[in-house]
CSV table of C-alpha atoms in Angstrom, one decimal:
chain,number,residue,atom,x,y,z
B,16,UNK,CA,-70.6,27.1,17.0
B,17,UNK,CA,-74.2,27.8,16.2
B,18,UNK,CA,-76.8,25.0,15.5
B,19,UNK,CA,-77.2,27.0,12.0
B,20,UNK,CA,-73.5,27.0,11.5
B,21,UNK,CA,-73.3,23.5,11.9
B,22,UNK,CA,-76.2,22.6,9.9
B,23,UNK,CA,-74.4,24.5,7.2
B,24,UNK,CA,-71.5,23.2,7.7
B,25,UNK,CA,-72.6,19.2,7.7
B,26,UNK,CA,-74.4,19.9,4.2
B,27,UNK,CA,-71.7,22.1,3.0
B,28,UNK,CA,-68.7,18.9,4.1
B,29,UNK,CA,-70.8,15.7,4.2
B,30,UNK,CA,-70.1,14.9,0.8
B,31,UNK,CA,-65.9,14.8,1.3
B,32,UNK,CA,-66.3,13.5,5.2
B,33,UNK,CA,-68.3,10.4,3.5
B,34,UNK,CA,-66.1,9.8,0.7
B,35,UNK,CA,-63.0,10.1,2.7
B,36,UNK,CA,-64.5,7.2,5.0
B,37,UNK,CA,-66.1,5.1,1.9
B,38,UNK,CA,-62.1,5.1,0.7
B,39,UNK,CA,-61.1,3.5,4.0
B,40,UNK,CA,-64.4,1.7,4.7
B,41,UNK,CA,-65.1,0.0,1.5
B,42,UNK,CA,-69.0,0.3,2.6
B,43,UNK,CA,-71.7,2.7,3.0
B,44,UNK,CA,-72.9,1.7,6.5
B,45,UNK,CA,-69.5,2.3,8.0
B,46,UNK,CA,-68.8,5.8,6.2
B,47,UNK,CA,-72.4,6.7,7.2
B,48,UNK,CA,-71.3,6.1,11.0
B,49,UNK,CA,-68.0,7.9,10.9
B,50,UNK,CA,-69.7,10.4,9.2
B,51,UNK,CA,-72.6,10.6,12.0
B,52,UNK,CA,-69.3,10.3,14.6
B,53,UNK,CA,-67.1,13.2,12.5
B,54,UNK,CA,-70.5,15.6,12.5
B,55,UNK,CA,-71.1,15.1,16.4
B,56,UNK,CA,-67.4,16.3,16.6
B,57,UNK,CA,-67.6,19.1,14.8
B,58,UNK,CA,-70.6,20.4,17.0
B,59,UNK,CA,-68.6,19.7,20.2
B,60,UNK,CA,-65.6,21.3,19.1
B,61,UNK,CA,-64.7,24.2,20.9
B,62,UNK,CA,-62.0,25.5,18.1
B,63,UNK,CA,-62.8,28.8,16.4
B,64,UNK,CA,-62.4,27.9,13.0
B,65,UNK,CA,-60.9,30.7,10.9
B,66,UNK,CA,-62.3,29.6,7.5
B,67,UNK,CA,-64.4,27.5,5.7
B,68,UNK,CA,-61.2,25.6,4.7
B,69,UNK,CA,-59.6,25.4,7.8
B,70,UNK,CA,-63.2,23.3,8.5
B,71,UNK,CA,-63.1,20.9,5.9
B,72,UNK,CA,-59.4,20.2,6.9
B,73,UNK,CA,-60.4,19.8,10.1
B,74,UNK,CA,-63.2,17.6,9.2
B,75,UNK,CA,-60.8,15.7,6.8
B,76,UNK,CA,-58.4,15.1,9.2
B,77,UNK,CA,-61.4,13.8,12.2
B,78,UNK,CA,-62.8,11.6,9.1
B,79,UNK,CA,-58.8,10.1,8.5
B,80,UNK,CA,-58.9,9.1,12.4
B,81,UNK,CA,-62.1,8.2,12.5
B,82,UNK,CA,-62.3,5.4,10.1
B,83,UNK,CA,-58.8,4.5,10.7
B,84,UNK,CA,-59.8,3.5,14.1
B,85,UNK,CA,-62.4,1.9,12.9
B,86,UNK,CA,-60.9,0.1,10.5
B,87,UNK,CA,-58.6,-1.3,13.4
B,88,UNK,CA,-61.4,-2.3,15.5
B,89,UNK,CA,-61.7,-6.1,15.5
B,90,UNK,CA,-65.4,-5.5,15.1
B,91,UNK,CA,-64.9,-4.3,11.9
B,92,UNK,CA,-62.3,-7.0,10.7
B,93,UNK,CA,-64.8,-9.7,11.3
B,94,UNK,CA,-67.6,-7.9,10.0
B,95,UNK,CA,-66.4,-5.7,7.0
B,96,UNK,CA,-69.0,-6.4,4.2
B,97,UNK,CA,-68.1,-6.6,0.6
B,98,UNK,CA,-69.9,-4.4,-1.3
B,99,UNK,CA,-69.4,-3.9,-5.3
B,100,UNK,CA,-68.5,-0.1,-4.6
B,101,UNK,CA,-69.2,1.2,-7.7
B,102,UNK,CA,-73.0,0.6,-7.8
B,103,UNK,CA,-73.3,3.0,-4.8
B,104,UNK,CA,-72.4,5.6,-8.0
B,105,UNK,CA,-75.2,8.0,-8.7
B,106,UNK,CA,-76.0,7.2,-12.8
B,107,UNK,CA,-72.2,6.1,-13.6
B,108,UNK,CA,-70.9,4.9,-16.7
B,109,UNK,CA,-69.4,1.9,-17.1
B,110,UNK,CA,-65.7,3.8,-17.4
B,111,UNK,CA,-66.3,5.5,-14.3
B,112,UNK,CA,-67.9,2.8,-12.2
B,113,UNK,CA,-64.9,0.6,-13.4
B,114,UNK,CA,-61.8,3.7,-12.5
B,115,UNK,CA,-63.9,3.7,-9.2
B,116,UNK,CA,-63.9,-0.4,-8.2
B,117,UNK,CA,-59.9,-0.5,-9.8
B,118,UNK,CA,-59.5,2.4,-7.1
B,119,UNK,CA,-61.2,0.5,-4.3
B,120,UNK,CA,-59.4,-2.9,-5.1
B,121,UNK,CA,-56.1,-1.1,-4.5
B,122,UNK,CA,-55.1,-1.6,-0.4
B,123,UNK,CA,-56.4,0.3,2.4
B,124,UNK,CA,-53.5,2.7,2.7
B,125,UNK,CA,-52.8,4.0,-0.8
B,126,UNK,CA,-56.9,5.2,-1.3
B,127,UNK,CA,-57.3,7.7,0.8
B,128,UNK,CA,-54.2,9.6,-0.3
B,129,UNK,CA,-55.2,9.1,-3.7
B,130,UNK,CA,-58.3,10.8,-3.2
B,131,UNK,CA,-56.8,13.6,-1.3
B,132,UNK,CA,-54.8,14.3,-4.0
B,133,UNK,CA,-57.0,13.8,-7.4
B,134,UNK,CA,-60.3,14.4,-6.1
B,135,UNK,CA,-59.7,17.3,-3.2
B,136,UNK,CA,-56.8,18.6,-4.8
B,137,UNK,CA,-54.7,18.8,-1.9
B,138,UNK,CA,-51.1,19.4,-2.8
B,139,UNK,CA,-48.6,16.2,-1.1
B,140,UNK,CA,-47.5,18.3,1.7
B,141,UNK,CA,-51.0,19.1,2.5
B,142,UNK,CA,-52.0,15.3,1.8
B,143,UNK,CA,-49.5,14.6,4.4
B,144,UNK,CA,-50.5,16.6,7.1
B,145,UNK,CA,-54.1,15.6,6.5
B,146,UNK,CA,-53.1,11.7,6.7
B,147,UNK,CA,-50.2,12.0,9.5
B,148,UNK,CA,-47.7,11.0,7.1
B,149,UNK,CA,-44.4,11.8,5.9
B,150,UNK,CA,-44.5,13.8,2.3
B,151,UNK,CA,-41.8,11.0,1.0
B,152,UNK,CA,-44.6,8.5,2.0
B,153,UNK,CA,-47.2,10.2,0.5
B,154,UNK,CA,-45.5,10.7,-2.7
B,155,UNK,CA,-44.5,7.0,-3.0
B,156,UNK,CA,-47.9,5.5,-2.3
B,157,UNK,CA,-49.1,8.0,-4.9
B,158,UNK,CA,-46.6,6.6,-7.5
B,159,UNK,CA,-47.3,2.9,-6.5
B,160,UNK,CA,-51.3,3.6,-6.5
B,161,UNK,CA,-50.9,4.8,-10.0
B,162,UNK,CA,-49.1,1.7,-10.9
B,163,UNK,CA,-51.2,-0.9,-9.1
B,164,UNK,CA,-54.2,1.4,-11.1
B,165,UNK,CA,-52.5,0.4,-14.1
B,166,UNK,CA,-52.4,-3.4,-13.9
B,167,UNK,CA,-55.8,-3.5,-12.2
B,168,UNK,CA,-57.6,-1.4,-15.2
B,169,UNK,CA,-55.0,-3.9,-17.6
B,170,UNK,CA,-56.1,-6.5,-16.6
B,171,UNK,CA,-59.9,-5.5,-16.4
B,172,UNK,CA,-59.9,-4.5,-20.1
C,1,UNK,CA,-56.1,1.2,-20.3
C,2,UNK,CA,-55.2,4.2,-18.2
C,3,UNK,CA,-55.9,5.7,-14.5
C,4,UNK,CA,-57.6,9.0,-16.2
C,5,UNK,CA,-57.6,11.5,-12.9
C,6,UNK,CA,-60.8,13.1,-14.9
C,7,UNK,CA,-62.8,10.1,-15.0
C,8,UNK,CA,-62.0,9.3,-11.3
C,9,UNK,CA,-63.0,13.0,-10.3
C,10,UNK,CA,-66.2,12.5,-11.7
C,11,UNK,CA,-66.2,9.1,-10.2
C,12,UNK,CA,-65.6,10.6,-7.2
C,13,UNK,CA,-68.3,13.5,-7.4
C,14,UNK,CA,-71.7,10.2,-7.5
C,15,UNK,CA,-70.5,9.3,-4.5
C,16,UNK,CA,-72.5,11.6,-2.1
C,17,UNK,CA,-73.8,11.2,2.0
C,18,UNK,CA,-76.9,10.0,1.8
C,19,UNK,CA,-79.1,12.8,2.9
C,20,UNK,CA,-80.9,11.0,5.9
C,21,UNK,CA,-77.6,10.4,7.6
C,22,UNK,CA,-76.9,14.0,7.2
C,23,UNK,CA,-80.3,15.4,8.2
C,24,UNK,CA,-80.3,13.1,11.4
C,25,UNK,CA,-77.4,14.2,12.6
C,26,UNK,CA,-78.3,17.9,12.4
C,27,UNK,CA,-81.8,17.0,13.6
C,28,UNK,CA,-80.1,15.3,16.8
C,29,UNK,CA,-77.8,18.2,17.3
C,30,UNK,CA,-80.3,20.7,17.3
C,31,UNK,CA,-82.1,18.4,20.4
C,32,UNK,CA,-78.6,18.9,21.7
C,33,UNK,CA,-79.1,15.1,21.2
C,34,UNK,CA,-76.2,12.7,20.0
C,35,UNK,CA,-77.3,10.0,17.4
C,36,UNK,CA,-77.6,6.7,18.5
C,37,UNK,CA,-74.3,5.5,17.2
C,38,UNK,CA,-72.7,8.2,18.6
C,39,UNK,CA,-74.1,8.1,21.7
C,40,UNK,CA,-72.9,3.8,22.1
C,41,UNK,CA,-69.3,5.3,21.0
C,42,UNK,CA,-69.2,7.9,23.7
C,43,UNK,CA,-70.2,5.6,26.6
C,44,UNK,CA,-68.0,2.6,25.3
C,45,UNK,CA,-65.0,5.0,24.6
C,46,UNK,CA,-65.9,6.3,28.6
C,47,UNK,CA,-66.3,3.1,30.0
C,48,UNK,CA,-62.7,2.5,28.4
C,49,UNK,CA,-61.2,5.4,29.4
C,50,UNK,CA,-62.6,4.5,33.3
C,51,UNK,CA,-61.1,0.9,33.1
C,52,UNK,CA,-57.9,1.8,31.6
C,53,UNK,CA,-57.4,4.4,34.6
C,54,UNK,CA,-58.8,2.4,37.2
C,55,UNK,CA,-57.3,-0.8,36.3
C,56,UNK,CA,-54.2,-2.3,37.7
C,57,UNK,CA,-52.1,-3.2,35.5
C,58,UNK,CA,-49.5,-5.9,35.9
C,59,UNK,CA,-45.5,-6.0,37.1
C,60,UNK,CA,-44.4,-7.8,34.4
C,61,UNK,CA,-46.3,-4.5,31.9
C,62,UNK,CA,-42.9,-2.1,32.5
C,63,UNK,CA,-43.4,1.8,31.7
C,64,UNK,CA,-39.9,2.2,30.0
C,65,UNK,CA,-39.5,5.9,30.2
C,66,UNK,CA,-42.3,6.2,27.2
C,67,UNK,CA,-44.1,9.8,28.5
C,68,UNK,CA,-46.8,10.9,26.4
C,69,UNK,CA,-47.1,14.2,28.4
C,70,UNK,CA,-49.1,17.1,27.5
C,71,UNK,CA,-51.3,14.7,25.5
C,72,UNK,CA,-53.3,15.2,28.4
C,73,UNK,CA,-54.2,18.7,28.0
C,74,UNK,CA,-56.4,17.1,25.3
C,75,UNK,CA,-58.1,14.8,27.4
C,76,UNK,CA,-61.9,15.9,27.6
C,77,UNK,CA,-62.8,15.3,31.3
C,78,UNK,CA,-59.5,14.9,33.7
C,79,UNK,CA,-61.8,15.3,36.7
C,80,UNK,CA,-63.2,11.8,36.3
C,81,UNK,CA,-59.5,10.8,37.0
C,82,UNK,CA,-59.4,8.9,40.2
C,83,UNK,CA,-56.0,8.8,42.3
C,84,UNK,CA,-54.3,5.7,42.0
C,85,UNK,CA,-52.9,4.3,45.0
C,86,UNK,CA,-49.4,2.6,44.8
C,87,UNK,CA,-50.6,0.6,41.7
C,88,UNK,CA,-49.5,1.3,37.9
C,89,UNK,CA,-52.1,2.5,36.0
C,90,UNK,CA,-52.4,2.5,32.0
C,91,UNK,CA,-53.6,5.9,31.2
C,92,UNK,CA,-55.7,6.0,28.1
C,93,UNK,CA,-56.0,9.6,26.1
C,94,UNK,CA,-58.1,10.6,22.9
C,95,UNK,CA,-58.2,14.2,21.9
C,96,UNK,CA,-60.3,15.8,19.8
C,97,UNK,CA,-59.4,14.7,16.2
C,98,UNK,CA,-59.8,11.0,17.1
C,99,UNK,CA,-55.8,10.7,17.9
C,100,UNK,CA,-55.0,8.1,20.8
C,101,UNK,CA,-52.3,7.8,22.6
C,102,UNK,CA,-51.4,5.8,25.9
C,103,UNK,CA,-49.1,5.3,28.5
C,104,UNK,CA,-48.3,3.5,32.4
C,105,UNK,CA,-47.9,5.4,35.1
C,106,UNK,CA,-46.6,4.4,38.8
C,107,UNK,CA,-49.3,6.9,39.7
C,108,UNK,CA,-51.3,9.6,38.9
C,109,UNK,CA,-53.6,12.5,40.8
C,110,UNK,CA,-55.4,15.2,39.5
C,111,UNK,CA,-54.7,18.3,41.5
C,112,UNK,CA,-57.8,20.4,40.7
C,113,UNK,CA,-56.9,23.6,41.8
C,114,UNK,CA,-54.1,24.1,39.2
C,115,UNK,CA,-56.1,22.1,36.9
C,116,UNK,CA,-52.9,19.4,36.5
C,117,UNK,CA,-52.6,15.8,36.4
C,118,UNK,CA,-49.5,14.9,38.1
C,119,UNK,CA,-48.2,11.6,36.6
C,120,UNK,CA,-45.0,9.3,38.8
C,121,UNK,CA,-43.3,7.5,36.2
C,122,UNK,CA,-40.0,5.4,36.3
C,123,UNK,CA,-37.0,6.3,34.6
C,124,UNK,CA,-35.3,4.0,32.2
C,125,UNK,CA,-32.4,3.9,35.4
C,126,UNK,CA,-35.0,3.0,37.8
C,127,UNK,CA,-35.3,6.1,39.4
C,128,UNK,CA,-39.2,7.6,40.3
C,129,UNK,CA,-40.2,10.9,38.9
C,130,UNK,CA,-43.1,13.0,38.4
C,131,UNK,CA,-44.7,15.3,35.8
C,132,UNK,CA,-46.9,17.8,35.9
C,133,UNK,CA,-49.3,17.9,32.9
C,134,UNK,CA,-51.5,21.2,32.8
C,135,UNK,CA,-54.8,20.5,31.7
C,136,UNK,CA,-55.4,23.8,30.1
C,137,UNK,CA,-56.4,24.6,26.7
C,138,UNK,CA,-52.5,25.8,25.7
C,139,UNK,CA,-52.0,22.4,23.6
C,140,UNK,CA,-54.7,22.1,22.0
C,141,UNK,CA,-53.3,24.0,19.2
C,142,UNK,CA,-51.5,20.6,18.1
C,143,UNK,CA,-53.6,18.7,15.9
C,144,UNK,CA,-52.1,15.6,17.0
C,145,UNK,CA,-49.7,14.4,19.5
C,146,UNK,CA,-47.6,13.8,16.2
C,147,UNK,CA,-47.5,17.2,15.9
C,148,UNK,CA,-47.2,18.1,19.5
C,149,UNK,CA,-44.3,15.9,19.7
C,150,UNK,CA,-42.1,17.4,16.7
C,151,UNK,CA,-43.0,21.1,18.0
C,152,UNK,CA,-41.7,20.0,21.5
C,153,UNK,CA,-39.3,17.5,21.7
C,154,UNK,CA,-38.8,16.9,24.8
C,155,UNK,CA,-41.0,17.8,28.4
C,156,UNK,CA,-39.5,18.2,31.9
C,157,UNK,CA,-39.9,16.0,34.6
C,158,UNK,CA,-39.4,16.5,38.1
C,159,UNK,CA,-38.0,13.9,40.9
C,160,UNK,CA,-38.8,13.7,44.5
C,161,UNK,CA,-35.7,15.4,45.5
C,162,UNK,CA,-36.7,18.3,43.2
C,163,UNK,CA,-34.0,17.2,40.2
C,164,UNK,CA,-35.1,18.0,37.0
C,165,UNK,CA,-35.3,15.7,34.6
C,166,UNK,CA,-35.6,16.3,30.5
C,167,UNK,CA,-37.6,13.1,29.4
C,168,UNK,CA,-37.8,12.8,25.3
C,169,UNK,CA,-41.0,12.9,24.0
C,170,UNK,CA,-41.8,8.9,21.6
């Protein structure tokens, strides 16, 4: 890969590498580093991609393992800050910032397939490859996220 | 009130990289540099992958007949492998997406002029046998060992006395 492919590339898929770390993270200094780890990956890979998509799945996927690893690392459980997530929202309102934190009080494993499916639009099947899990799972921690959403955003108003 | 999909889409869309991170990395790239983060994961993620091979590990730590072959193929730099000598060894992989997998071995050699990693491993009945992982690129088309596993099933081993051995992939 070129250093002007990649440079398009990192602006092009920083956006949904971050985000997909920020929904396993919780904070902005982690996703930044698994985003600085995912982008060092993609310009050592020696894979020929065959599209722009097949990238950002690619990148995706990296981003999953990545901050799942970290997110195991006993570093991380000792040090994990608690940040109010929603304030790291570029000019949100209220009802947004609040969808947002009800989204990042739900557990670890249910956000980043919510935001496969919602935000990327990724179909479950294609949510399940991207996570390494079984479509069944997928599709059940998609109904329970919803559910948990409710009572969270129930109890908030 | 309601999980609206809209409202967390837009949500969703203020939360962006912040530039700096994005324009460092590219900026270290381009001076075929790693950032410094990046650069502290590579060496501990080395220095792990050096003591895991080079480390004995204990009797009591039995190898089951758990193979993780072909997971090698993604390993990035076999050559580093030492030989092992008569000691188990836990062998430590990572391929490219960030997957990890592990495994003990009785022994294991890297035979660099067919490029394999030859890996002794006890059978569940107690019996020694060998494998012989290629290092090539042919696996990398797995995206995980996940994947690997479900396309393969199972690998072949091979004992001392030349009987093959079908060992299921876990």
């Amino acid at each position: 890969m070129s250093d002007e492919e990649f440079a398009g590339y990192a602006q092009e898929f920083a956006g949904t590498v971050y985000r997909v770390a920020f929904h396993t993270c919780k904070n902005a200094a982690d996703s930044e580093d698994v985003l600085q780890d995912v982008l060092l990956k993609l310009y050592q890979e020696k894979t020929v991609f065959e599209s722009r998509e097949h990238v950002r799945r690619w990148l995706i996927r990296v981003a999953v393992n990545q901050s799942r690893k970290l997110l195991r690392s006993a570093w991380f459980r000792r040090s994990a800050p608690l940040e109010d997530c929603a304030a790291l929202l570029e000019e949100a309102s209220p009802e947004e910032g609040g969808v947002f934190q009800a989204v990042m009080d739900l557990p670890q494993k249910y956000r980043t397939p919510l935001y496969l499916y919602y935000y990327e639009g990724y179909a479950v099947r294609e949510v399940a490859q991207l996570c390494g899990l079984k479509e069944s799972t997928v599709s059940t921690r998609l109904q329970r996220a919803r559910q948990k959403l409710k009572e969270i955003l129930e109890e908030g108003s | 009130m309601e999980f609206y999909p809209d409202v967390y889409k837009r949500a969703c869309s203020k939360l962006n990289a912040p530039p700096d991170a994005v324009k460092e990395a590219i900026r270290m790239t381009e001076q075929k540099r790693r950032p410094r983060k990046a650069v502290r994961n590579l060496l501990v993620t080395a220095a792990i992958l050096a003591l895991a091979v080079l480390a004995a590990v204990g009797a009591s730590a039995a190898p089951g007949g758990s193979v993780f072959t072909h997971v090698t193929a993604f390993m990035r730099s076999p050559q580093q492998l030492p030989e092992t000598q008569g000691k188990k060894c836990l062998v430590r992989m990572q391929n490219g997406m960030g997957d990890e997998t592990e495994f003990l071995a009785e022994r294991v050699e890297y035979l660099p002029e067919s490029n394999m990693l030859k890996v002794w491993l006890n059978t569940p009945d107690g019996d020694i046998m060998w494998l012989g992982l290629s290092l090539d690129e042919s696996c990398r088309q797995y995206g995980s060992y996940e994947e690997m596993r479900r396309q393969e099933g199972a690998a072949t081993g091979v004992g001392p006395d030349g009987t093959q051995y079908e060992v299921q992939l876990k």
